[in-house]
Amino acid sequence: MSQNQTKPYDPNYQYQHIQVKPITGCIGAEIEGVKLSSTLDQDTVHEINHALIKYKAIFFKNQQHLTDDEQEGFAALLGKPLNHPTVPVKSGTAHVLELDSRGGRADTWHTDISFIEDYPKASILRSIVAPAAGGDTVWANTTAAYNDLPEELKALADRLRAVHSNDYDYASKVTTSPRIDAEKYRALFNSTEYETEHPLVRVHPESGEKTLLLGHFFKRFVGYNSQDSRRLFDLFQDYAVNLENIVRWRWSVGDVAIWDNRATQHRAINDYGDELRVVRRVTIEGDIPVGVDGRPSVNLKKVVKQDISNFTFENGQILEKAS
Ligand SMILES: [Fe+2]
């Protein structure tokens, strides 16, 4: 193991193996001098992981050489790949989730898979087909959001617990094309129903920073009715998606984005009409969040309603394997 990997996170660490170009003053950096692969050396991987924690969303251009296999292999250097619990992987792959604009469009702010306890540490997204214009993705720094809160709101946030669920108002939050059966997709997405109670403020396991955990899987605050929950959600969520806390990426084919899913929210911009947009994602296993008071997240509900092992995804369509 590299010497570096045993050291605690140091925000002032000087990179020696990668070039890091910050994109905004708050979030996002382009990384140069790296060809991503399953055989990257440990020191470079350590520096990529460091830049991921520091800049929250990092971008690599011109990675067209990556195959699905190599994307999975590179992901495994950052941690253990984690499959989406209810959406099947791309056929022929072990861990690749294909997001095809002919299927659904995740065009509202969210943190990936935040309805499970140990939701992903990071997601690695690779552009396969990019629209001629539009289809950008935006990421928000949720640590900056917490830091922006007035002291009185920080004190409230530190105490709040929030329930996240995949049984949310699907129709209002994911745009589907006529090609896909929205009801079928919803049934698949909710094939296992999850509810998890998280602290609103998560202490980041690597940096120790405090970060707001919200996004579209939020359902309610513990101890508040739905109306007050929604008001409080809007209050805190507005800090998260403040323009000063955001980076926006214009995709070209072969670009790779990696984000720290523990300190960000993201959404795609649905402004490219009928053009095709395809990205492939591998997520990395996370650990169970801990709040400011040391209380961990707890699973409240996991109800399997349908076995999805026979389904696969291809070109934005849900397919049932021949048995
Ligand atoms: Fe996402």
PDB file of C-alpha atoms and ligand atoms in Angstrom:
ATOM      1  CA  MET A   1       0.000   0.000   0.000  1.00  0.00           C
ATOM      2  CA  SER A   2       1.163   3.524  -0.723  1.00  0.00           C
ATOM      3  CA  GLN A   3       2.414   5.565   2.233  1.00  0.00           C
ATOM      4  CA  ASN A   4      -0.052   8.279   1.259  1.00  0.00           C
ATOM      5  CA  GLN A   5      -3.152   6.151   1.772  1.00  0.00           C
ATOM      6  CA  THR A   6      -2.565   5.798   5.502  1.00  0.00           C
ATOM      7  CA  LYS A   7      -2.343   9.580   6.036  1.00  0.00           C
ATOM      8  CA  PRO A   8      -5.405  11.598   7.132  1.00  0.00           C
ATOM      9  CA  TYR A   9      -6.924  14.083   4.683  1.00  0.00           C
ATOM     10  CA  ASP A  10      -4.812  17.251   4.373  1.00  0.00           C
ATOM     11  CA  PRO A  11      -6.535  20.008   2.347  1.00  0.00           C
ATOM     12  CA  ASN A  12      -3.156  21.631   1.611  1.00  0.00           C
ATOM     13  CA  TYR A  13      -1.602  18.506   0.123  1.00  0.00           C
ATOM     14  CA  GLN A  14       0.448  19.309  -3.004  1.00  0.00           C
ATOM     15  CA  TYR A  15      -0.253  17.083  -6.011  1.00  0.00           C
ATOM     16  CA  GLN A  16       2.726  15.401  -7.660  1.00  0.00           C
ATOM     17  CA  HIS A  17       1.107  12.977 -10.103  1.00  0.00           C
ATOM     18  CA  ILE A  18      -1.848  14.927 -11.512  1.00  0.00           C
ATOM     19  CA  GLN A  19      -2.534  18.495 -12.652  1.00  0.00           C
ATOM     20  CA  VAL A  20      -5.561  20.064 -10.995  1.00  0.00           C
ATOM     21  CA  LYS A  21      -7.315  23.110 -12.501  1.00  0.00           C
ATOM     22  CA  PRO A  22     -10.157  24.441 -10.318  1.00  0.00           C
ATOM     23  CA  ILE A  23     -13.223  25.460 -12.361  1.00  0.00           C
ATOM     24  CA  THR A  24     -14.999  27.680  -9.813  1.00  0.00           C
ATOM     25  CA  GLY A  25     -14.014  29.134  -6.461  1.00  0.00           C
ATOM     26  CA  CYS A  26     -16.282  26.669  -4.649  1.00  0.00           C
ATOM     27  CA  ILE A  27     -16.596  23.322  -6.451  1.00  0.00           C
ATOM     28  CA  GLY A  28     -15.200  21.433  -9.425  1.00  0.00           C
ATOM     29  CA  ALA A  29     -11.770  20.866 -10.944  1.00  0.00           C
ATOM     30  CA  GLU A  30     -10.493  19.545 -14.216  1.00  0.00           C
ATOM     31  CA  ILE A  31      -7.782  16.911 -13.839  1.00  0.00           C
ATOM     32  CA  GLU A  32      -5.078  16.688 -16.477  1.00  0.00           C
ATOM     33  CA  GLY A  33      -2.178  14.321 -17.060  1.00  0.00           C
ATOM     34  CA  VAL A  34      -4.116  11.142 -16.347  1.00  0.00           C
ATOM     35  CA  LYS A  35      -5.245   8.319 -18.606  1.00  0.00           C
ATOM     36  CA  LEU A  36      -7.881   6.516 -16.559  1.00  0.00           C
ATOM     37  CA  SER A  37      -7.549   2.727 -16.485  1.00  0.00           C
ATOM     38  CA  SER A  38      -7.765  -0.319 -14.266  1.00  0.00           C
ATOM     39  CA  THR A  39      -3.972  -0.311 -13.914  1.00  0.00           C
ATOM     40  CA  LEU A  40      -3.376   3.254 -12.634  1.00  0.00           C
ATOM     41  CA  ASP A  41      -0.675   3.366  -9.966  1.00  0.00           C
ATOM     42  CA  GLN A  42      -1.710   3.805  -6.309  1.00  0.00           C
ATOM     43  CA  ASP A  43      -0.120   7.231  -5.864  1.00  0.00           C
ATOM     44  CA  THR A  44      -2.143   8.645  -8.774  1.00  0.00           C
ATOM     45  CA  VAL A  45      -5.310   6.984  -7.477  1.00  0.00           C
ATOM     46  CA  HIS A  46      -4.634   8.483  -4.034  1.00  0.00           C
ATOM     47  CA  GLU A  47      -4.307  11.962  -5.552  1.00  0.00           C
ATOM     48  CA  ILE A  48      -7.516  11.503  -7.582  1.00  0.00           C
ATOM     49  CA  ASN A  49      -9.321  10.509  -4.378  1.00  0.00           C
ATOM     50  CA  HIS A  50      -7.869  13.547  -2.617  1.00  0.00           C
ATOM     51  CA  ALA A  51      -8.986  15.894  -5.415  1.00  0.00           C
ATOM     52  CA  LEU A  52     -12.428  14.255  -5.257  1.00  0.00           C
ATOM     53  CA  ILE A  53     -12.756  15.125  -1.557  1.00  0.00           C
ATOM     54  CA  LYS A  54     -11.355  18.639  -1.977  1.00  0.00           C
ATOM     55  CA  TYR A  55     -13.160  19.737  -5.166  1.00  0.00           C
ATOM     56  CA  LYS A  56     -16.245  17.443  -4.824  1.00  0.00           C
ATOM     57  CA  ALA A  57     -16.704  17.039  -8.601  1.00  0.00           C
ATOM     58  CA  ILE A  58     -13.706  16.322 -10.846  1.00  0.00           C
ATOM     59  CA  PHE A  59     -13.551  16.031 -14.615  1.00  0.00           C
ATOM     60  CA  PHE A  60     -11.288  14.204 -17.058  1.00  0.00           C
ATOM     61  CA  LYS A  61     -11.419  15.007 -20.774  1.00  0.00           C
ATOM     62  CA  ASN A  62     -10.502  12.721 -23.679  1.00  0.00           C
ATOM     63  CA  GLN A  63     -10.981   9.344 -22.002  1.00  0.00           C
ATOM     64  CA  GLN A  64     -12.459   7.754 -25.156  1.00  0.00           C
ATOM     65  CA  HIS A  65     -10.208   4.711 -24.680  1.00  0.00           C
ATOM     66  CA  LEU A  66     -12.313   3.560 -21.706  1.00  0.00           C
ATOM     67  CA  THR A  67     -14.482   0.501 -22.271  1.00  0.00           C
ATOM     68  CA  ASP A  68     -17.223  -0.628 -19.883  1.00  0.00           C
ATOM     69  CA  ASP A  69     -14.748  -3.157 -18.443  1.00  0.00           C
ATOM     70  CA  GLU A  70     -12.057  -0.529 -17.940  1.00  0.00           C
ATOM     71  CA  GLN A  71     -14.515   1.922 -16.362  1.00  0.00           C
ATOM     72  CA  GLU A  72     -15.437  -0.823 -13.886  1.00  0.00           C
ATOM     73  CA  GLY A  73     -11.749  -1.640 -13.346  1.00  0.00           C
ATOM     74  CA  PHE A  74     -10.854   1.985 -12.664  1.00  0.00           C
ATOM     75  CA  ALA A  75     -13.857   2.347 -10.330  1.00  0.00           C
ATOM     76  CA  ALA A  76     -12.610  -0.635  -8.329  1.00  0.00           C
ATOM     77  CA  LEU A  77      -9.406   1.299  -7.562  1.00  0.00           C
ATOM     78  CA  LEU A  78     -11.475   3.930  -5.721  1.00  0.00           C
ATOM     79  CA  GLY A  79     -13.572   1.425  -3.765  1.00  0.00           C
ATOM     80  CA  LYS A  80     -15.993  -1.448  -4.146  1.00  0.00           C
ATOM     81  CA  PRO A  81     -18.454  -0.988  -7.049  1.00  0.00           C
ATOM     82  CA  LEU A  82     -22.075  -0.916  -5.884  1.00  0.00           C
ATOM     83  CA  ASN A  83     -24.989  -1.730  -8.181  1.00  0.00           C
ATOM     84  CA  HIS A  84     -28.228   0.229  -8.022  1.00  0.00           C
ATOM     85  CA  PRO A  85     -30.533  -1.788  -5.755  1.00  0.00           C
ATOM     86  CA  THR A  86     -33.535  -1.634  -8.086  1.00  0.00           C
ATOM     87  CA  VAL A  87     -32.367  -0.646 -11.573  1.00  0.00           C
ATOM     88  CA  PRO A  88     -30.697  -3.425 -13.601  1.00  0.00           C
ATOM     89  CA  VAL A  89     -27.172  -3.026 -14.958  1.00  0.00           C
ATOM     90  CA  LYS A  90     -26.463  -2.673 -18.670  1.00  0.00           C
ATOM     91  CA  SER A  91     -26.566  -6.081 -20.322  1.00  0.00           C
ATOM     92  CA  GLY A  92     -23.160  -7.733 -20.522  1.00  0.00           C
ATOM     93  CA  THR A  93     -21.661  -5.710 -17.648  1.00  0.00           C
ATOM     94  CA  ALA A  94     -21.219  -6.339 -13.943  1.00  0.00           C
ATOM     95  CA  HIS A  95     -21.729  -2.804 -12.595  1.00  0.00           C
ATOM     96  CA  VAL A  96     -22.514  -0.318 -15.393  1.00  0.00           C
ATOM     97  CA  LEU A  97     -25.760   1.632 -15.187  1.00  0.00           C
ATOM     98  CA  GLU A  98     -26.650   3.128 -18.549  1.00  0.00           C
ATOM     99  CA  LEU A  99     -28.620   6.369 -18.500  1.00  0.00           C
ATOM    100  CA  ASP A 100     -30.186   6.911 -21.904  1.00  0.00           C
ATOM    101  CA  SER A 101     -32.315   9.986 -22.647  1.00  0.00           C
ATOM    102  CA  ARG A 102     -34.823   7.711 -24.389  1.00  0.00           C
ATOM    103  CA  GLY A 103     -35.439   6.175 -20.960  1.00  0.00           C
ATOM    104  CA  GLY A 104     -35.684   8.703 -18.116  1.00  0.00           C
ATOM    105  CA  ARG A 105     -34.081  12.064 -17.423  1.00  0.00           C
ATOM    106  CA  ALA A 106     -32.892  12.754 -13.851  1.00  0.00           C
ATOM    107  CA  ASP A 107     -33.597  16.463 -14.088  1.00  0.00           C
ATOM    108  CA  THR A 108     -34.147  17.316 -10.429  1.00  0.00           C
ATOM    109  CA  TRP A 109     -31.545  17.779  -7.683  1.00  0.00           C
ATOM    110  CA  HIS A 110     -30.533  14.588  -5.898  1.00  0.00           C
ATOM    111  CA  THR A 111     -27.801  12.600  -4.215  1.00  0.00           C
ATOM    112  CA  ASP A 112     -27.461   9.168  -5.828  1.00  0.00           C
ATOM    113  CA  ILE A 113     -29.375   6.365  -4.045  1.00  0.00           C
ATOM    114  CA  SER A 114     -29.751   8.348  -0.797  1.00  0.00           C
ATOM    115  CA  PHE A 115     -32.720   6.167   0.160  1.00  0.00           C
ATOM    116  CA  ILE A 116     -30.403   3.408   1.420  1.00  0.00           C
ATOM    117  CA  GLU A 117     -28.304   3.631   4.604  1.00  0.00           C
ATOM    118  CA  ASP A 118     -24.835   3.240   3.096  1.00  0.00           C
ATOM    119  CA  TYR A 119     -25.479   5.179  -0.109  1.00  0.00           C
ATOM    120  CA  PRO A 120     -22.568   5.550  -2.566  1.00  0.00           C
ATOM    121  CA  LYS A 121     -19.336   7.312  -1.757  1.00  0.00           C
ATOM    122  CA  ALA A 122     -18.876   8.371  -5.372  1.00  0.00           C
ATOM    123  CA  SER A 123     -20.245   8.015  -8.882  1.00  0.00           C
ATOM    124  CA  ILE A 124     -18.136   7.808 -12.034  1.00  0.00           C
ATOM    125  CA  LEU A 125     -19.969   8.965 -15.156  1.00  0.00           C
ATOM    126  CA  ARG A 126     -18.709   8.557 -18.737  1.00  0.00           C
ATOM    127  CA  SER A 127     -20.192  10.301 -21.767  1.00  0.00           C
ATOM    128  CA  ILE A 128     -21.051   7.917 -24.622  1.00  0.00           C
ATOM    129  CA  VAL A 129     -23.329  10.124 -26.745  1.00  0.00           C
ATOM    130  CA  ALA A 130     -23.509  13.887 -26.137  1.00  0.00           C
ATOM    131  CA  PRO A 131     -26.113  16.266 -27.610  1.00  0.00           C
ATOM    132  CA  ALA A 132     -24.757  18.896 -30.001  1.00  0.00           C
ATOM    133  CA  ALA A 133     -25.908  21.517 -27.490  1.00  0.00           C
ATOM    134  CA  GLY A 134     -27.336  21.226 -24.001  1.00  0.00           C
ATOM    135  CA  GLY A 135     -27.607  18.244 -21.678  1.00  0.00           C
ATOM    136  CA  ASP A 136     -25.066  19.662 -19.221  1.00  0.00           C
ATOM    137  CA  THR A 137     -24.908  18.352 -15.660  1.00  0.00           C
ATOM    138  CA  VAL A 138     -24.683  20.605 -12.601  1.00  0.00           C
ATOM    139  CA  TRP A 139     -23.307  19.727  -9.167  1.00  0.00           C
ATOM    140  CA  ALA A 140     -23.832  21.606  -5.903  1.00  0.00           C
ATOM    141  CA  ASN A 141     -21.404  21.679  -2.972  1.00  0.00           C
ATOM    142  CA  THR A 142     -23.465  20.716   0.088  1.00  0.00           C
ATOM    143  CA  THR A 143     -20.584  21.408   2.486  1.00  0.00           C
ATOM    144  CA  ALA A 144     -20.537  25.036   1.313  1.00  0.00           C
ATOM    145  CA  ALA A 145     -24.323  25.034   1.795  1.00  0.00           C
ATOM    146  CA  TYR A 146     -23.919  24.057   5.447  1.00  0.00           C
ATOM    147  CA  ASN A 147     -21.171  26.622   5.982  1.00  0.00           C
ATOM    148  CA  ASP A 148     -23.428  29.336   4.488  1.00  0.00           C
ATOM    149  CA  LEU A 149     -26.171  28.763   7.084  1.00  0.00           C
ATOM    150  CA  PRO A 150     -26.553  31.348   9.850  1.00  0.00           C
ATOM    151  CA  GLU A 151     -25.532  29.957  13.250  1.00  0.00           C
ATOM    152  CA  GLU A 152     -29.134  29.532  14.434  1.00  0.00           C
ATOM    153  CA  LEU A 153     -30.009  27.435  11.371  1.00  0.00           C
ATOM    154  CA  LYS A 154     -26.827  25.382  11.753  1.00  0.00           C
ATOM    155  CA  ALA A 155     -27.932  24.545  15.294  1.00  0.00           C
ATOM    156  CA  LEU A 156     -31.356  23.450  14.010  1.00  0.00           C
ATOM    157  CA  ALA A 157     -29.861  21.529  11.073  1.00  0.00           C
ATOM    158  CA  ASP A 158     -27.456  19.684  13.387  1.00  0.00           C
ATOM    159  CA  ARG A 159     -30.448  18.227  15.257  1.00  0.00           C
ATOM    160  CA  LEU A 160     -32.755  17.328  12.343  1.00  0.00           C
ATOM    161  CA  ARG A 161     -33.233  13.804  11.044  1.00  0.00           C
ATOM    162  CA  ALA A 162     -34.747  13.214   7.602  1.00  0.00           C
ATOM    163  CA  VAL A 163     -36.441  10.211   6.004  1.00  0.00           C
ATOM    164  CA  HIS A 164     -35.375   9.419   2.426  1.00  0.00           C
ATOM    165  CA  SER A 165     -37.353   6.998   0.263  1.00  0.00           C
ATOM    166  CA  ASN A 166     -37.436   5.687  -3.301  1.00  0.00           C
ATOM    167  CA  ASP A 167     -41.230   5.775  -3.084  1.00  0.00           C
ATOM    168  CA  TYR A 168     -41.444   9.431  -4.056  1.00  0.00           C
ATOM    169  CA  ASP A 169     -43.568  11.403  -6.463  1.00  0.00           C
ATOM    170  CA  TYR A 170     -41.990   9.801  -9.504  1.00  0.00           C
ATOM    171  CA  ALA A 171     -44.073  11.576 -12.141  1.00  0.00           C
ATOM    172  CA  SER A 172     -43.019  15.033 -10.974  1.00  0.00           C
ATOM    173  CA  LYS A 173     -39.343  14.220 -10.548  1.00  0.00           C
ATOM    174  CA  VAL A 174     -38.136  12.135 -13.474  1.00  0.00           C
ATOM    175  CA  THR A 175     -39.055  13.003 -17.050  1.00  0.00           C
ATOM    176  CA  THR A 176     -39.687   9.949 -19.212  1.00  0.00           C
ATOM    177  CA  SER A 177     -39.983   9.819 -22.985  1.00  0.00           C
ATOM    178  CA  PRO A 178     -43.008   8.303 -24.779  1.00  0.00           C
ATOM    179  CA  ARG A 179     -40.758   5.383 -25.737  1.00  0.00           C
ATOM    180  CA  ILE A 180     -40.645   4.103 -22.168  1.00  0.00           C
ATOM    181  CA  ASP A 181     -43.567   2.839 -20.159  1.00  0.00           C
ATOM    182  CA  ALA A 182     -43.426   5.179 -17.156  1.00  0.00           C
ATOM    183  CA  GLU A 183     -45.551   2.833 -15.051  1.00  0.00           C
ATOM    184  CA  LYS A 184     -43.264  -0.099 -15.863  1.00  0.00           C
ATOM    185  CA  TYR A 185     -40.183   1.957 -14.949  1.00  0.00           C
ATOM    186  CA  ARG A 186     -41.757   3.118 -11.718  1.00  0.00           C
ATOM    187  CA  ALA A 187     -42.679  -0.471 -10.805  1.00  0.00           C
ATOM    188  CA  LEU A 188     -39.070  -1.467 -11.421  1.00  0.00           C
ATOM    189  CA  PHE A 189     -37.625   1.500  -9.516  1.00  0.00           C
ATOM    190  CA  ASN A 190     -39.895   0.693  -6.568  1.00  0.00           C
ATOM    191  CA  SER A 191     -39.494  -3.099  -6.852  1.00  0.00           C
ATOM    192  CA  THR A 192     -38.008  -2.880  -3.384  1.00  0.00           C
ATOM    193  CA  GLU A 193     -39.358  -0.067  -1.222  1.00  0.00           C
ATOM    194  CA  TYR A 194     -36.784   1.645   0.964  1.00  0.00           C
ATOM    195  CA  GLU A 195     -37.038   4.180   3.754  1.00  0.00           C
ATOM    196  CA  THR A 196     -33.949   5.355   5.599  1.00  0.00           C
ATOM    197  CA  GLU A 197     -33.549   7.926   8.351  1.00  0.00           C
ATOM    198  CA  HIS A 198     -30.447  10.073   7.867  1.00  0.00           C
ATOM    199  CA  PRO A 199     -29.088  13.018   9.838  1.00  0.00           C
ATOM    200  CA  LEU A 200     -29.688  16.246   7.870  1.00  0.00           C
ATOM    201  CA  VAL A 201     -26.063  17.109   8.607  1.00  0.00           C
ATOM    202  CA  ARG A 202     -23.589  14.373   7.820  1.00  0.00           C
ATOM    203  CA  VAL A 203     -20.013  14.467   9.087  1.00  0.00           C
ATOM    204  CA  HIS A 204     -17.875  13.540   6.087  1.00  0.00           C
ATOM    205  CA  PRO A 205     -15.968  10.349   6.921  1.00  0.00           C
ATOM    206  CA  GLU A 206     -12.730  11.439   5.204  1.00  0.00           C
ATOM    207  CA  SER A 207     -12.587  15.248   5.522  1.00  0.00           C
ATOM    208  CA  GLY A 208     -14.543  15.695   8.771  1.00  0.00           C
ATOM    209  CA  GLU A 209     -16.512  18.520   7.088  1.00  0.00           C
ATOM    210  CA  LYS A 210     -20.224  18.944   7.774  1.00  0.00           C
ATOM    211  CA  THR A 211     -22.487  18.548   4.772  1.00  0.00           C
ATOM    212  CA  LEU A 212     -26.258  18.830   4.146  1.00  0.00           C
ATOM    213  CA  LEU A 213     -27.941  15.616   2.978  1.00  0.00           C
ATOM    214  CA  LEU A 214     -31.139  16.368   1.036  1.00  0.00           C
ATOM    215  CA  GLY A 215     -32.257  15.994  -2.612  1.00  0.00           C
ATOM    216  CA  HIS A 216     -35.286  14.449  -4.300  1.00  0.00           C
ATOM    217  CA  PHE A 217     -35.378  11.241  -2.270  1.00  0.00           C
ATOM    218  CA  PHE A 218     -36.155  13.322   0.832  1.00  0.00           C
ATOM    219  CA  LYS A 219     -39.600  12.493   2.162  1.00  0.00           C
ATOM    220  CA  ARG A 220     -40.056  14.231   5.545  1.00  0.00           C
ATOM    221  CA  PHE A 221     -38.313  15.420   8.672  1.00  0.00           C
ATOM    222  CA  VAL A 222     -38.743  13.267  11.764  1.00  0.00           C
ATOM    223  CA  GLY A 223     -41.176  14.989  14.162  1.00  0.00           C
ATOM    224  CA  TYR A 224     -42.636  17.348  11.523  1.00  0.00           C
ATOM    225  CA  ASN A 225     -45.798  17.025   9.437  1.00  0.00           C
ATOM    226  CA  SER A 226     -45.538  16.988   5.645  1.00  0.00           C
ATOM    227  CA  GLN A 227     -46.298  20.712   5.224  1.00  0.00           C
ATOM    228  CA  ASP A 228     -43.668  21.856   7.727  1.00  0.00           C
ATOM    229  CA  SER A 229     -41.240  19.239   6.362  1.00  0.00           C
ATOM    230  CA  ARG A 230     -41.615  20.741   2.889  1.00  0.00           C
ATOM    231  CA  ARG A 231     -41.069  24.301   4.192  1.00  0.00           C
ATOM    232  CA  LEU A 232     -37.939  23.251   6.057  1.00  0.00           C
ATOM    233  CA  PHE A 233     -36.742  21.269   3.053  1.00  0.00           C
ATOM    234  CA  ASP A 234     -37.073  24.334   0.812  1.00  0.00           C
ATOM    235  CA  LEU A 235     -35.247  26.494   3.349  1.00  0.00           C
ATOM    236  CA  PHE A 236     -32.194  24.207   3.499  1.00  0.00           C
ATOM    237  CA  GLN A 237     -32.302  23.024  -0.115  1.00  0.00           C
ATOM    238  CA  ASP A 238     -32.161  26.638  -1.351  1.00  0.00           C
ATOM    239  CA  TYR A 239     -28.785  27.008   0.379  1.00  0.00           C
ATOM    240  CA  ALA A 240     -27.563  23.839  -1.358  1.00  0.00           C
ATOM    241  CA  VAL A 241     -28.432  24.942  -4.879  1.00  0.00           C
ATOM    242  CA  ASN A 242     -27.316  28.544  -4.551  1.00  0.00           C
ATOM    243  CA  LEU A 243     -25.537  29.482  -7.817  1.00  0.00           C
ATOM    244  CA  GLU A 244     -22.346  30.329  -5.906  1.00  0.00           C
ATOM    245  CA  ASN A 245     -22.127  26.665  -4.830  1.00  0.00           C
ATOM    246  CA  ILE A 246     -22.505  25.131  -8.295  1.00  0.00           C
ATOM    247  CA  VAL A 247     -20.330  23.859 -11.135  1.00  0.00           C
ATOM    248  CA  ARG A 248     -21.749  23.120 -14.600  1.00  0.00           C
ATOM    249  CA  TRP A 249     -20.123  20.696 -17.056  1.00  0.00           C
ATOM    250  CA  ARG A 250     -20.577  20.783 -20.841  1.00  0.00           C
ATOM    251  CA  TRP A 251     -20.163  17.181 -22.005  1.00  0.00           C
ATOM    252  CA  SER A 252     -18.085  15.920 -24.906  1.00  0.00           C
ATOM    253  CA  VAL A 253     -17.940  12.236 -25.785  1.00  0.00           C
ATOM    254  CA  GLY A 254     -15.175  10.595 -23.735  1.00  0.00           C
ATOM    255  CA  ASP A 255     -15.444  12.974 -20.775  1.00  0.00           C
ATOM    256  CA  VAL A 256     -15.514  11.380 -17.326  1.00  0.00           C
ATOM    257  CA  ALA A 257     -16.940  13.067 -14.231  1.00  0.00           C
ATOM    258  CA  ILE A 258     -16.476  11.742 -10.709  1.00  0.00           C
ATOM    259  CA  TRP A 259     -18.317  13.259  -7.768  1.00  0.00           C
ATOM    260  CA  ASP A 260     -18.167  12.863  -4.033  1.00  0.00           C
ATOM    261  CA  ASN A 261     -21.756  11.734  -3.530  1.00  0.00           C
ATOM    262  CA  ARG A 262     -21.412  12.416   0.231  1.00  0.00           C
ATOM    263  CA  ALA A 263     -20.874  16.161  -0.262  1.00  0.00           C
ATOM    264  CA  THR A 264     -22.850  17.038  -3.397  1.00  0.00           C
ATOM    265  CA  GLN A 265     -26.180  16.998  -5.159  1.00  0.00           C
ATOM    266  CA  HIS A 266     -26.493  16.976  -8.937  1.00  0.00           C
ATOM    267  CA  ARG A 267     -29.003  17.094 -11.756  1.00  0.00           C
ATOM    268  CA  ALA A 268     -28.964  16.945 -15.531  1.00  0.00           C
ATOM    269  CA  ILE A 269     -30.287  19.908 -17.535  1.00  0.00           C
ATOM    270  CA  ASN A 270     -33.185  18.774 -19.712  1.00  0.00           C
ATOM    271  CA  ASP A 271     -32.750  21.305 -22.547  1.00  0.00           C
ATOM    272  CA  TYR A 272     -31.831  19.155 -25.564  1.00  0.00           C
ATOM    273  CA  GLY A 273     -35.221  18.176 -26.968  1.00  0.00           C
ATOM    274  CA  ASP A 274     -35.246  14.876 -28.857  1.00  0.00           C
ATOM    275  CA  GLU A 275     -31.469  14.601 -29.160  1.00  0.00           C
ATOM    276  CA  LEU A 276     -29.814  11.476 -27.837  1.00  0.00           C
ATOM    277  CA  ARG A 277     -27.753  11.635 -24.640  1.00  0.00           C
ATOM    278  CA  VAL A 278     -26.162   8.492 -23.208  1.00  0.00           C
ATOM    279  CA  VAL A 279     -23.926   8.262 -20.147  1.00  0.00           C
ATOM    280  CA  ARG A 280     -22.688   5.211 -18.253  1.00  0.00           C
ATOM    281  CA  ARG A 281     -22.241   5.217 -14.495  1.00  0.00           C
ATOM    282  CA  VAL A 282     -20.442   3.069 -11.956  1.00  0.00           C
ATOM    283  CA  THR A 283     -21.038   3.862  -8.289  1.00  0.00           C
ATOM    284  CA  ILE A 284     -18.713   3.129  -5.378  1.00  0.00           C
ATOM    285  CA  GLU A 285     -19.946   1.735  -2.085  1.00  0.00           C
ATOM    286  CA  GLY A 286     -20.231   4.241   0.762  1.00  0.00           C
ATOM    287  CA  ASP A 287     -20.419   3.873   4.515  1.00  0.00           C
ATOM    288  CA  ILE A 288     -23.272   4.612   6.906  1.00  0.00           C
ATOM    289  CA  PRO A 289     -23.542   8.369   7.610  1.00  0.00           C
ATOM    290  CA  VAL A 290     -23.032   9.733  11.097  1.00  0.00           C
ATOM    291  CA  GLY A 291     -24.583  12.975  12.339  1.00  0.00           C
ATOM    292  CA  VAL A 292     -22.998  15.744  14.392  1.00  0.00           C
ATOM    293  CA  ASP A 293     -24.214  13.989  17.568  1.00  0.00           C
ATOM    294  CA  GLY A 294     -22.612  10.698  16.501  1.00  0.00           C
ATOM    295  CA  ARG A 295     -25.941   9.026  15.663  1.00  0.00           C
ATOM    296  CA  PRO A 296     -25.773   6.903  12.497  1.00  0.00           C
ATOM    297  CA  SER A 297     -28.403   6.592   9.777  1.00  0.00           C
ATOM    298  CA  VAL A 298     -30.907   3.772  10.251  1.00  0.00           C
ATOM    299  CA  ASN A 299     -32.901   1.759   7.759  1.00  0.00           C
ATOM    300  CA  LEU A 300     -36.624   2.032   8.520  1.00  0.00           C
ATOM    301  CA  LYS A 301     -38.094  -0.089   5.747  1.00  0.00           C
ATOM    302  CA  LYS A 302     -36.986  -2.528   3.065  1.00  0.00           C
ATOM    303  CA  VAL A 303     -39.867  -4.347   1.403  1.00  0.00           C
ATOM    304  CA  VAL A 304     -39.180  -6.489  -1.671  1.00  0.00           C
ATOM    305  CA  LYS A 305     -42.235  -6.305  -3.925  1.00  0.00           C
ATOM    306  CA  GLN A 306     -40.878  -7.758  -7.160  1.00  0.00           C
ATOM    307  CA  ASP A 307     -37.874  -9.861  -8.199  1.00  0.00           C
ATOM    308  CA  ILE A 308     -35.978  -7.870 -10.861  1.00  0.00           C
ATOM    309  CA  SER A 309     -33.120 -10.298 -11.465  1.00  0.00           C
ATOM    310  CA  ASN A 310     -34.660 -11.179 -14.827  1.00  0.00           C
ATOM    311  CA  PHE A 311     -34.602  -7.617 -16.150  1.00  0.00           C
ATOM    312  CA  THR A 312     -31.908  -5.767 -18.041  1.00  0.00           C
ATOM    313  CA  PHE A 313     -31.488  -2.356 -19.667  1.00  0.00           C
ATOM    314  CA  GLU A 314     -30.631  -1.787 -23.314  1.00  0.00           C
ATOM    315  CA  ASN A 315     -30.831   1.480 -25.256  1.00  0.00           C
ATOM    316  CA  GLY A 316     -33.084   3.084 -22.684  1.00  0.00           C
ATOM    317  CA  GLN A 317     -35.562   0.225 -22.691  1.00  0.00           C
ATOM    318  CA  ILE A 318     -36.407  -2.276 -19.985  1.00  0.00           C
ATOM    319  CA  LEU A 319     -35.993  -5.804 -21.302  1.00  0.00           C
ATOM    320  CA  GLU A 320     -36.979  -9.077 -19.713  1.00  0.00           C
ATOM    321  CA  LYS A 321     -34.448 -11.824 -20.293  1.00  0.00           C
ATOM    322  CA  ALA A 322     -35.795 -14.950 -21.968  1.00  0.00           C
ATOM    323  CA  SER A 323     -36.032 -17.668 -19.341  1.00  0.00           C
TER     324      SER A 323
HETATM  325 FE    FE B   1     -27.778  10.888 -10.319  1.00  0.00          FE
END
